[in-house]
Amino acid sequence: SAVISQKPSRDICQRGTSLTIQCQVDSQVTMMFWYRQQPGQSLTLIATANQGSEATYESGFVIDKFPISRPNLTFSTLTVSNMSPEDSSIYLCSVEARGNQETQYFGPGTRLLVL
Amino acid sequence: EDQVTQSPEALRLQEGESSSLNCSYTVSGLRGLFWYRQDPGKGPEFLFTLYSAGEEKEKERLKATLTKKERFLHITAPKPEDSATYLCAVQAGSGGGADGLTFGKGTHLIIQP
């Protein structure tokens, strides 16, 4: 299995500011994903981040609001730009691991509160 | 649009009382059915991936089953430490998010001693 860490683990931010969330994996992975989990809701895929190419965004999510970097096979960042209270959520990084079975492992999440 | 529905939304059991959590979905070409456990304040913990009808996987008191008509997670003789939210997710075979997962809202399971 992959060990995934995220920074920061939580933050409280002011409206209109931006926050960059880091995701670090202990092994090289091809596919990395960013999800959002709003209070009382399920996880929703924001985008897929592949090394060496632009991120692919899901319907309802745009690059200007959620720019993503993927500089190498073990690291990615998600920025939440020009934040509003509606962006208060848990943001989760996940990676796809291929081996005996395909699966996706998740990081611990970043809890964001926007005031 | 891919959708996943889990039932029940919440389930309270006595310790040792077995039950099943259900997952239904509409997806354009299923590549995999995933089950996760999520504890409060933590990221989802991977449990199982199922790929085809007739497949079953077990881990301790949990058994995941995928048939043509049924997809469920059965918990046998649960203990209080099994209390968590159990998430079902599907991976579709096509589309821009082909490798990402579509999640249900989960079943919040409470096991009372």
PDB file of C-alpha atoms in Angstrom:
ATOM      1  CA  SER A   1       0.000   0.000   0.000  1.00  0.00           C
ATOM      2  CA  ALA A   2       1.026   3.639  -0.442  1.00  0.00           C
ATOM      3  CA  VAL A   3       1.579   6.011   2.465  1.00  0.00           C
ATOM      4  CA  ILE A   4       0.230   9.463   1.719  1.00  0.00           C
ATOM      5  CA  SER A   5       0.721  12.649   3.717  1.00  0.00           C
ATOM      6  CA  GLN A   6      -0.991  15.995   3.271  1.00  0.00           C
ATOM      7  CA  LYS A   7      -0.084  19.477   4.452  1.00  0.00           C
ATOM      8  CA  PRO A   8      -1.627  21.342   6.092  1.00  0.00           C
ATOM      9  CA  SER A   9      -3.881  18.993   8.025  1.00  0.00           C
ATOM     10  CA  ARG A  10      -6.293  21.845   8.693  1.00  0.00           C
ATOM     11  CA  ASP A  11      -6.527  25.589   8.188  1.00  0.00           C
ATOM     12  CA  ILE A  12      -8.826  28.519   8.749  1.00  0.00           C
ATOM     13  CA  CYS A  13      -8.700  31.089   5.971  1.00  0.00           C
ATOM     14  CA  GLN A  14     -10.245  34.422   5.159  1.00  0.00           C
ATOM     15  CA  ARG A  15     -12.577  34.972   2.253  1.00  0.00           C
ATOM     16  CA  GLY A  16     -10.773  35.980  -0.956  1.00  0.00           C
ATOM     17  CA  THR A  17      -7.453  34.359  -0.094  1.00  0.00           C
ATOM     18  CA  SER A  18      -5.886  31.215  -1.579  1.00  0.00           C
ATOM     19  CA  LEU A  19      -4.535  28.057   0.032  1.00  0.00           C
ATOM     20  CA  THR A  20      -2.170  25.491  -1.449  1.00  0.00           C
ATOM     21  CA  ILE A  21      -2.468  21.917  -0.231  1.00  0.00           C
ATOM     22  CA  GLN A  22       0.461  19.546  -0.626  1.00  0.00           C
ATOM     23  CA  CYS A  23       0.274  15.790  -1.165  1.00  0.00           C
ATOM     24  CA  GLN A  24       3.353  13.584  -0.775  1.00  0.00           C
ATOM     25  CA  VAL A  25       3.497   9.839  -1.524  1.00  0.00           C
ATOM     26  CA  ASP A  26       6.167   7.421  -0.309  1.00  0.00           C
ATOM     27  CA  SER A  27       6.477   5.725  -3.703  1.00  0.00           C
ATOM     28  CA  GLN A  28       6.268   6.692  -7.363  1.00  0.00           C
ATOM     29  CA  VAL A  29       2.726   6.617  -8.733  1.00  0.00           C
ATOM     30  CA  THR A  30       1.311   7.443 -12.129  1.00  0.00           C
ATOM     31  CA  MET A  31      -2.163   8.579 -11.212  1.00  0.00           C
ATOM     32  CA  MET A  32      -2.979  11.093  -8.495  1.00  0.00           C
ATOM     33  CA  PHE A  33      -6.424  12.437  -7.754  1.00  0.00           C
ATOM     34  CA  TRP A  34      -7.939  15.278  -5.758  1.00  0.00           C
ATOM     35  CA  TYR A  35     -11.344  14.913  -4.098  1.00  0.00           C
ATOM     36  CA  ARG A  36     -13.560  17.176  -2.032  1.00  0.00           C
ATOM     37  CA  GLN A  37     -15.811  16.021   0.805  1.00  0.00           C
ATOM     38  CA  GLN A  38     -18.261  18.682   1.882  1.00  0.00           C
ATOM     39  CA  PRO A  39     -19.985  18.378   5.269  1.00  0.00           C
ATOM     40  CA  GLY A  40     -22.462  15.508   5.242  1.00  0.00           C
ATOM     41  CA  GLN A  41     -21.731  14.744   1.608  1.00  0.00           C
ATOM     42  CA  SER A  42     -19.890  12.095  -0.302  1.00  0.00           C
ATOM     43  CA  LEU A  43     -16.478  12.435  -1.873  1.00  0.00           C
ATOM     44  CA  THR A  44     -16.486  14.252  -5.207  1.00  0.00           C
ATOM     45  CA  LEU A  45     -13.643  14.009  -7.708  1.00  0.00           C
ATOM     46  CA  ILE A  46     -12.154  17.402  -8.539  1.00  0.00           C
ATOM     47  CA  ALA A  47      -9.432  16.429 -10.992  1.00  0.00           C
ATOM     48  CA  THR A  48      -6.927  13.815 -12.089  1.00  0.00           C
ATOM     49  CA  ALA A  49      -3.263  14.842 -12.021  1.00  0.00           C
ATOM     50  CA  ASN A  50      -0.778  12.983 -14.197  1.00  0.00           C
ATOM     51  CA  GLN A  51       2.915  13.794 -14.179  1.00  0.00           C
ATOM     52  CA  GLY A  52       4.004  15.597 -17.301  1.00  0.00           C
ATOM     53  CA  SER A  53       0.579  16.656 -18.467  1.00  0.00           C
ATOM     54  CA  GLU A  54      -2.149  19.085 -17.519  1.00  0.00           C
ATOM     55  CA  ALA A  55      -4.682  18.008 -14.955  1.00  0.00           C
ATOM     56  CA  THR A  56      -8.072  16.772 -16.147  1.00  0.00           C
ATOM     57  CA  TYR A  57     -10.964  18.462 -14.361  1.00  0.00           C
ATOM     58  CA  GLU A  58     -14.411  17.064 -13.671  1.00  0.00           C
ATOM     59  CA  SER A  59     -17.595  18.875 -14.584  1.00  0.00           C
ATOM     60  CA  GLY A  60     -18.150  21.800 -12.253  1.00  0.00           C
ATOM     61  CA  PHE A  61     -14.469  22.323 -11.438  1.00  0.00           C
ATOM     62  CA  VAL A  62     -12.177  24.694 -13.334  1.00  0.00           C
ATOM     63  CA  ILE A  63      -8.449  25.266 -13.427  1.00  0.00           C
ATOM     64  CA  ASP A  64      -8.699  28.924 -12.468  1.00  0.00           C
ATOM     65  CA  LYS A  65     -10.376  27.991  -9.181  1.00  0.00           C
ATOM     66  CA  PHE A  66      -8.426  24.790  -8.456  1.00  0.00           C
ATOM     67  CA  PRO A  67      -5.002  24.938 -10.137  1.00  0.00           C
ATOM     68  CA  ILE A  68      -3.021  21.717  -9.741  1.00  0.00           C
ATOM     69  CA  SER A  69       0.668  20.986 -10.086  1.00  0.00           C
ATOM     70  CA  ARG A  70       2.297  17.578 -10.545  1.00  0.00           C
ATOM     71  CA  PRO A  71       6.050  18.161 -10.778  1.00  0.00           C
ATOM     72  CA  ASN A  72       7.098  14.531 -10.215  1.00  0.00           C
ATOM     73  CA  LEU A  73       5.793  11.037  -9.511  1.00  0.00           C
ATOM     74  CA  THR A  74       5.549  11.467  -5.724  1.00  0.00           C
ATOM     75  CA  PHE A  75       4.158  14.965  -5.233  1.00  0.00           C
ATOM     76  CA  SER A  76       1.196  17.148  -6.173  1.00  0.00           C
ATOM     77  CA  THR A  77      -0.405  20.376  -5.013  1.00  0.00           C
ATOM     78  CA  LEU A  78      -3.967  21.659  -5.171  1.00  0.00           C
ATOM     79  CA  THR A  79      -4.649  25.370  -4.744  1.00  0.00           C
ATOM     80  CA  VAL A  80      -8.049  26.622  -3.707  1.00  0.00           C
ATOM     81  CA  SER A  81      -8.185  30.148  -5.123  1.00  0.00           C
ATOM     82  CA  ASN A  82     -10.208  33.207  -4.150  1.00  0.00           C
ATOM     83  CA  MET A  83     -11.912  31.248  -1.409  1.00  0.00           C
ATOM     84  CA  SER A  84     -15.484  31.693  -0.216  1.00  0.00           C
ATOM     85  CA  PRO A  85     -17.280  30.010   2.701  1.00  0.00           C
ATOM     86  CA  GLU A  86     -18.714  27.492   0.191  1.00  0.00           C
ATOM     87  CA  ASP A  87     -15.171  26.143  -0.235  1.00  0.00           C
ATOM     88  CA  SER A  88     -15.158  24.956   3.384  1.00  0.00           C
ATOM     89  CA  SER A  89     -14.610  21.256   3.012  1.00  0.00           C
ATOM     90  CA  ILE A  90     -12.203  18.377   3.421  1.00  0.00           C
ATOM     91  CA  TYR A  91      -9.795  18.057   0.507  1.00  0.00           C
ATOM     92  CA  LEU A  92      -8.338  14.606  -0.078  1.00  0.00           C
ATOM     93  CA  CYS A  93      -5.486  13.398  -2.204  1.00  0.00           C
ATOM     94  CA  SER A  94      -5.483   9.836  -3.511  1.00  0.00           C
ATOM     95  CA  VAL A  95      -3.197   7.683  -5.616  1.00  0.00           C
ATOM     96  CA  GLU A  96      -3.839   4.673  -7.790  1.00  0.00           C
ATOM     97  CA  ALA A  97      -1.652   1.700  -7.000  1.00  0.00           C
ATOM     98  CA  ARG A  98      -1.340  -1.185  -9.396  1.00  0.00           C
ATOM     99  CA  GLY A  99      -0.225  -4.534  -8.147  1.00  0.00           C
ATOM    100  CA  ASN A 100      -2.200  -7.568  -7.142  1.00  0.00           C
ATOM    101  CA  GLN A 101      -5.299  -5.451  -7.454  1.00  0.00           C
ATOM    102  CA  GLU A 102      -6.074  -1.978  -8.544  1.00  0.00           C
ATOM    103  CA  THR A 103      -7.107   0.380  -5.838  1.00  0.00           C
ATOM    104  CA  GLN A 104      -6.902   3.950  -4.738  1.00  0.00           C
ATOM    105  CA  TYR A 105      -5.352   4.927  -1.427  1.00  0.00           C
ATOM    106  CA  PHE A 106      -6.301   8.141   0.288  1.00  0.00           C
ATOM    107  CA  GLY A 107      -4.411  10.658   2.332  1.00  0.00           C
ATOM    108  CA  PRO A 108      -5.670  11.896   5.709  1.00  0.00           C
ATOM    109  CA  GLY A 109      -7.284  14.980   4.222  1.00  0.00           C
ATOM    110  CA  THR A 110      -6.992  18.732   4.718  1.00  0.00           C
ATOM    111  CA  ARG A 111      -9.815  20.341   6.663  1.00  0.00           C
ATOM    112  CA  LEU A 112     -10.456  23.838   5.369  1.00  0.00           C
ATOM    113  CA  LEU A 113     -12.710  26.420   6.980  1.00  0.00           C
ATOM    114  CA  VAL A 114     -13.274  29.695   5.135  1.00  0.00           C
ATOM    115  CA  LEU A 115     -14.627  32.609   7.131  1.00  0.00           C
TER     116      LEU A 115
ATOM    117  CA  GLU B   1     -23.753  10.743 -15.180  1.00  0.00           C
ATOM    118  CA  ASP B   2     -22.505   7.969 -12.917  1.00  0.00           C
ATOM    119  CA  GLN B   3     -24.385   7.636  -9.625  1.00  0.00           C
ATOM    120  CA  VAL B   4     -23.973   5.507  -6.498  1.00  0.00           C
ATOM    121  CA  THR B   5     -26.688   5.020  -3.873  1.00  0.00           C
ATOM    122  CA  GLN B   6     -26.074   3.333  -0.548  1.00  0.00           C
ATOM    123  CA  SER B   7     -28.631   1.984   1.879  1.00  0.00           C
ATOM    124  CA  PRO B   8     -29.375   2.272   4.650  1.00  0.00           C
ATOM    125  CA  GLU B   9     -27.973   5.723   5.381  1.00  0.00           C
ATOM    126  CA  ALA B  10     -27.488   4.755   9.007  1.00  0.00           C
ATOM    127  CA  LEU B  11     -27.575   1.433  10.824  1.00  0.00           C
ATOM    128  CA  ARG B  12     -27.393   0.685  14.513  1.00  0.00           C
ATOM    129  CA  LEU B  13     -26.662  -2.930  15.519  1.00  0.00           C
ATOM    130  CA  GLN B  14     -26.005  -4.775  18.709  1.00  0.00           C
ATOM    131  CA  GLU B  15     -22.609  -6.382  19.039  1.00  0.00           C
ATOM    132  CA  GLY B  16     -22.740  -9.753  17.301  1.00  0.00           C
ATOM    133  CA  GLU B  17     -25.777  -8.869  15.175  1.00  0.00           C
ATOM    134  CA  SER B  18     -24.919  -9.515  11.522  1.00  0.00           C
ATOM    135  CA  SER B  19     -26.254  -7.365   8.681  1.00  0.00           C
ATOM    136  CA  SER B  20     -25.643  -6.178   5.118  1.00  0.00           C
ATOM    137  CA  LEU B  21     -24.972  -2.781   3.619  1.00  0.00           C
ATOM    138  CA  ASN B  22     -26.226  -2.267   0.079  1.00  0.00           C
ATOM    139  CA  CYS B  23     -24.782  -0.384  -2.861  1.00  0.00           C
ATOM    140  CA  SER B  24     -26.583   0.313  -6.130  1.00  0.00           C
ATOM    141  CA  TYR B  25     -25.207   2.238  -9.064  1.00  0.00           C
ATOM    142  CA  THR B  26     -25.690   3.447 -12.599  1.00  0.00           C
ATOM    143  CA  VAL B  27     -22.438   3.633 -14.516  1.00  0.00           C
ATOM    144  CA  SER B  28     -21.316   3.530 -18.118  1.00  0.00           C
ATOM    145  CA  GLY B  29     -19.190   0.412 -18.111  1.00  0.00           C
ATOM    146  CA  LEU B  30     -18.130  -0.779 -14.672  1.00  0.00           C
ATOM    147  CA  ARG B  31     -14.410  -1.334 -14.241  1.00  0.00           C
ATOM    148  CA  GLY B  32     -14.471  -1.869 -10.506  1.00  0.00           C
ATOM    149  CA  LEU B  33     -16.587  -1.650  -7.345  1.00  0.00           C
ATOM    150  CA  PHE B  34     -14.736  -0.355  -4.310  1.00  0.00           C
ATOM    151  CA  TRP B  35     -15.494  -0.444  -0.590  1.00  0.00           C
ATOM    152  CA  TYR B  36     -13.875   1.869   1.942  1.00  0.00           C
ATOM    153  CA  ARG B  37     -14.146   2.444   5.655  1.00  0.00           C
ATOM    154  CA  GLN B  38     -13.967   6.024   6.942  1.00  0.00           C
ATOM    155  CA  ASP B  39     -13.523   6.934  10.582  1.00  0.00           C
ATOM    156  CA  PRO B  40     -14.338  10.467  11.814  1.00  0.00           C
ATOM    157  CA  GLY B  41     -11.612  12.935  10.930  1.00  0.00           C
ATOM    158  CA  LYS B  42      -9.713  10.499   8.723  1.00  0.00           C
ATOM    159  CA  GLY B  43      -9.350   9.691   5.071  1.00  0.00           C
ATOM    160  CA  PRO B  44     -11.062   6.599   3.605  1.00  0.00           C
ATOM    161  CA  GLU B  45      -9.337   3.291   4.315  1.00  0.00           C
ATOM    162  CA  PHE B  46      -9.354   0.816   1.428  1.00  0.00           C
ATOM    163  CA  LEU B  47     -11.177  -2.474   2.026  1.00  0.00           C
ATOM    164  CA  PHE B  48     -11.990  -4.243  -1.271  1.00  0.00           C
ATOM    165  CA  THR B  49     -12.115  -3.970  -5.038  1.00  0.00           C
ATOM    166  CA  LEU B  50     -14.484  -6.246  -6.979  1.00  0.00           C
ATOM    167  CA  TYR B  51     -14.394  -6.504 -10.755  1.00  0.00           C
ATOM    168  CA  SER B  52     -16.976  -8.980 -12.019  1.00  0.00           C
ATOM    169  CA  ALA B  53     -20.224 -10.703 -11.153  1.00  0.00           C
ATOM    170  CA  GLY B  54     -19.761 -13.658  -8.856  1.00  0.00           C
ATOM    171  CA  GLU B  55     -16.729 -12.217  -7.143  1.00  0.00           C
ATOM    172  CA  GLU B  56     -16.453 -12.227  -3.347  1.00  0.00           C
ATOM    173  CA  LYS B  57     -13.729 -10.973  -1.012  1.00  0.00           C
ATOM    174  CA  GLU B  58     -13.365 -11.277   2.742  1.00  0.00           C
ATOM    175  CA  LYS B  59     -11.436  -9.478   5.429  1.00  0.00           C
ATOM    176  CA  GLU B  60     -11.976 -10.401   9.064  1.00  0.00           C
ATOM    177  CA  ARG B  61     -15.710  -9.859   9.728  1.00  0.00           C
ATOM    178  CA  LEU B  62     -16.384  -8.215   6.369  1.00  0.00           C
ATOM    179  CA  LYS B  63     -17.373  -9.874   3.103  1.00  0.00           C
ATOM    180  CA  ALA B  64     -18.001  -7.969  -0.111  1.00  0.00           C
ATOM    181  CA  THR B  65     -20.141  -9.541  -2.826  1.00  0.00           C
ATOM    182  CA  LEU B  66     -20.805  -8.522  -6.408  1.00  0.00           C
ATOM    183  CA  THR B  67     -23.479 -10.268  -8.473  1.00  0.00           C
ATOM    184  CA  LYS B  68     -25.441  -9.186 -11.503  1.00  0.00           C
ATOM    185  CA  LYS B  69     -28.203  -7.852  -9.282  1.00  0.00           C
ATOM    186  CA  GLU B  70     -26.692  -7.394  -5.841  1.00  0.00           C
ATOM    187  CA  ARG B  71     -23.738  -5.510  -4.479  1.00  0.00           C
ATOM    188  CA  PHE B  72     -23.393  -5.572  -0.740  1.00  0.00           C
ATOM    189  CA  LEU B  73     -20.994  -5.558   2.159  1.00  0.00           C
ATOM    190  CA  HIS B  74     -21.904  -8.131   4.776  1.00  0.00           C
ATOM    191  CA  ILE B  75     -20.653  -7.777   8.310  1.00  0.00           C
ATOM    192  CA  THR B  76     -20.685 -10.883  10.489  1.00  0.00           C
ATOM    193  CA  ALA B  77     -20.815 -10.726  14.289  1.00  0.00           C
ATOM    194  CA  PRO B  78     -19.658  -7.094  14.376  1.00  0.00           C
ATOM    195  CA  LYS B  79     -17.748  -5.561  17.252  1.00  0.00           C
ATOM    196  CA  PRO B  80     -17.883  -1.954  18.501  1.00  0.00           C
ATOM    197  CA  GLU B  81     -14.597  -1.225  16.702  1.00  0.00           C
ATOM    198  CA  ASP B  82     -16.380  -1.877  13.404  1.00  0.00           C
ATOM    199  CA  SER B  83     -18.343   1.340  13.938  1.00  0.00           C
ATOM    200  CA  ALA B  84     -17.540   3.688  11.039  1.00  0.00           C
ATOM    201  CA  THR B  85     -18.945   5.030   7.793  1.00  0.00           C
ATOM    202  CA  TYR B  86     -18.664   2.505   4.967  1.00  0.00           C
ATOM    203  CA  LEU B  87     -18.336   3.978   1.493  1.00  0.00           C
ATOM    204  CA  CYS B  88     -19.097   2.312  -1.819  1.00  0.00           C
ATOM    205  CA  ALA B  89     -17.538   3.673  -5.010  1.00  0.00           C
ATOM    206  CA  VAL B  90     -17.440   2.718  -8.679  1.00  0.00           C
ATOM    207  CA  GLN B  91     -14.826   3.206 -11.326  1.00  0.00           C
ATOM    208  CA  ALA B  92     -16.233   3.696 -14.815  1.00  0.00           C
ATOM    209  CA  GLY B  93     -14.679   2.473 -18.015  1.00  0.00           C
ATOM    210  CA  SER B  94     -14.927   5.636 -20.085  1.00  0.00           C
ATOM    211  CA  GLY B  95     -15.085   9.394 -19.896  1.00  0.00           C
ATOM    212  CA  GLY B  96     -12.795  12.158 -18.709  1.00  0.00           C
ATOM    213  CA  GLY B  97     -12.747  10.830 -15.181  1.00  0.00           C
ATOM    214  CA  ALA B  98     -12.285   7.254 -16.248  1.00  0.00           C
ATOM    215  CA  ASP B  99      -9.828   6.487 -13.472  1.00  0.00           C
ATOM    216  CA  GLY B 100     -11.451   8.519 -10.729  1.00  0.00           C
ATOM    217  CA  LEU B 101     -14.080   7.081  -8.424  1.00  0.00           C
ATOM    218  CA  THR B 102     -17.722   8.011  -7.983  1.00  0.00           C
ATOM    219  CA  PHE B 103     -18.750   7.615  -4.353  1.00  0.00           C
ATOM    220  CA  GLY B 104     -22.012   7.039  -2.547  1.00  0.00           C
ATOM    221  CA  LYS B 105     -22.841   8.995   0.584  1.00  0.00           C
ATOM    222  CA  GLY B 106     -22.034   6.032   2.774  1.00  0.00           C
ATOM    223  CA  THR B 107     -23.681   3.974   5.495  1.00  0.00           C
ATOM    224  CA  HIS B 108     -23.011   5.202   9.018  1.00  0.00           C
ATOM    225  CA  LEU B 109     -22.700   2.038  11.084  1.00  0.00           C
ATOM    226  CA  ILE B 110     -22.871   1.996  14.879  1.00  0.00           C
ATOM    227  CA  ILE B 111     -22.222  -1.206  16.814  1.00  0.00           C
ATOM    228  CA  GLN B 112     -23.449  -1.060  20.381  1.00  0.00           C
ATOM    229  CA  PRO B 113     -21.773  -3.222  23.045  1.00  0.00           C
TER     230      PRO B 113
END
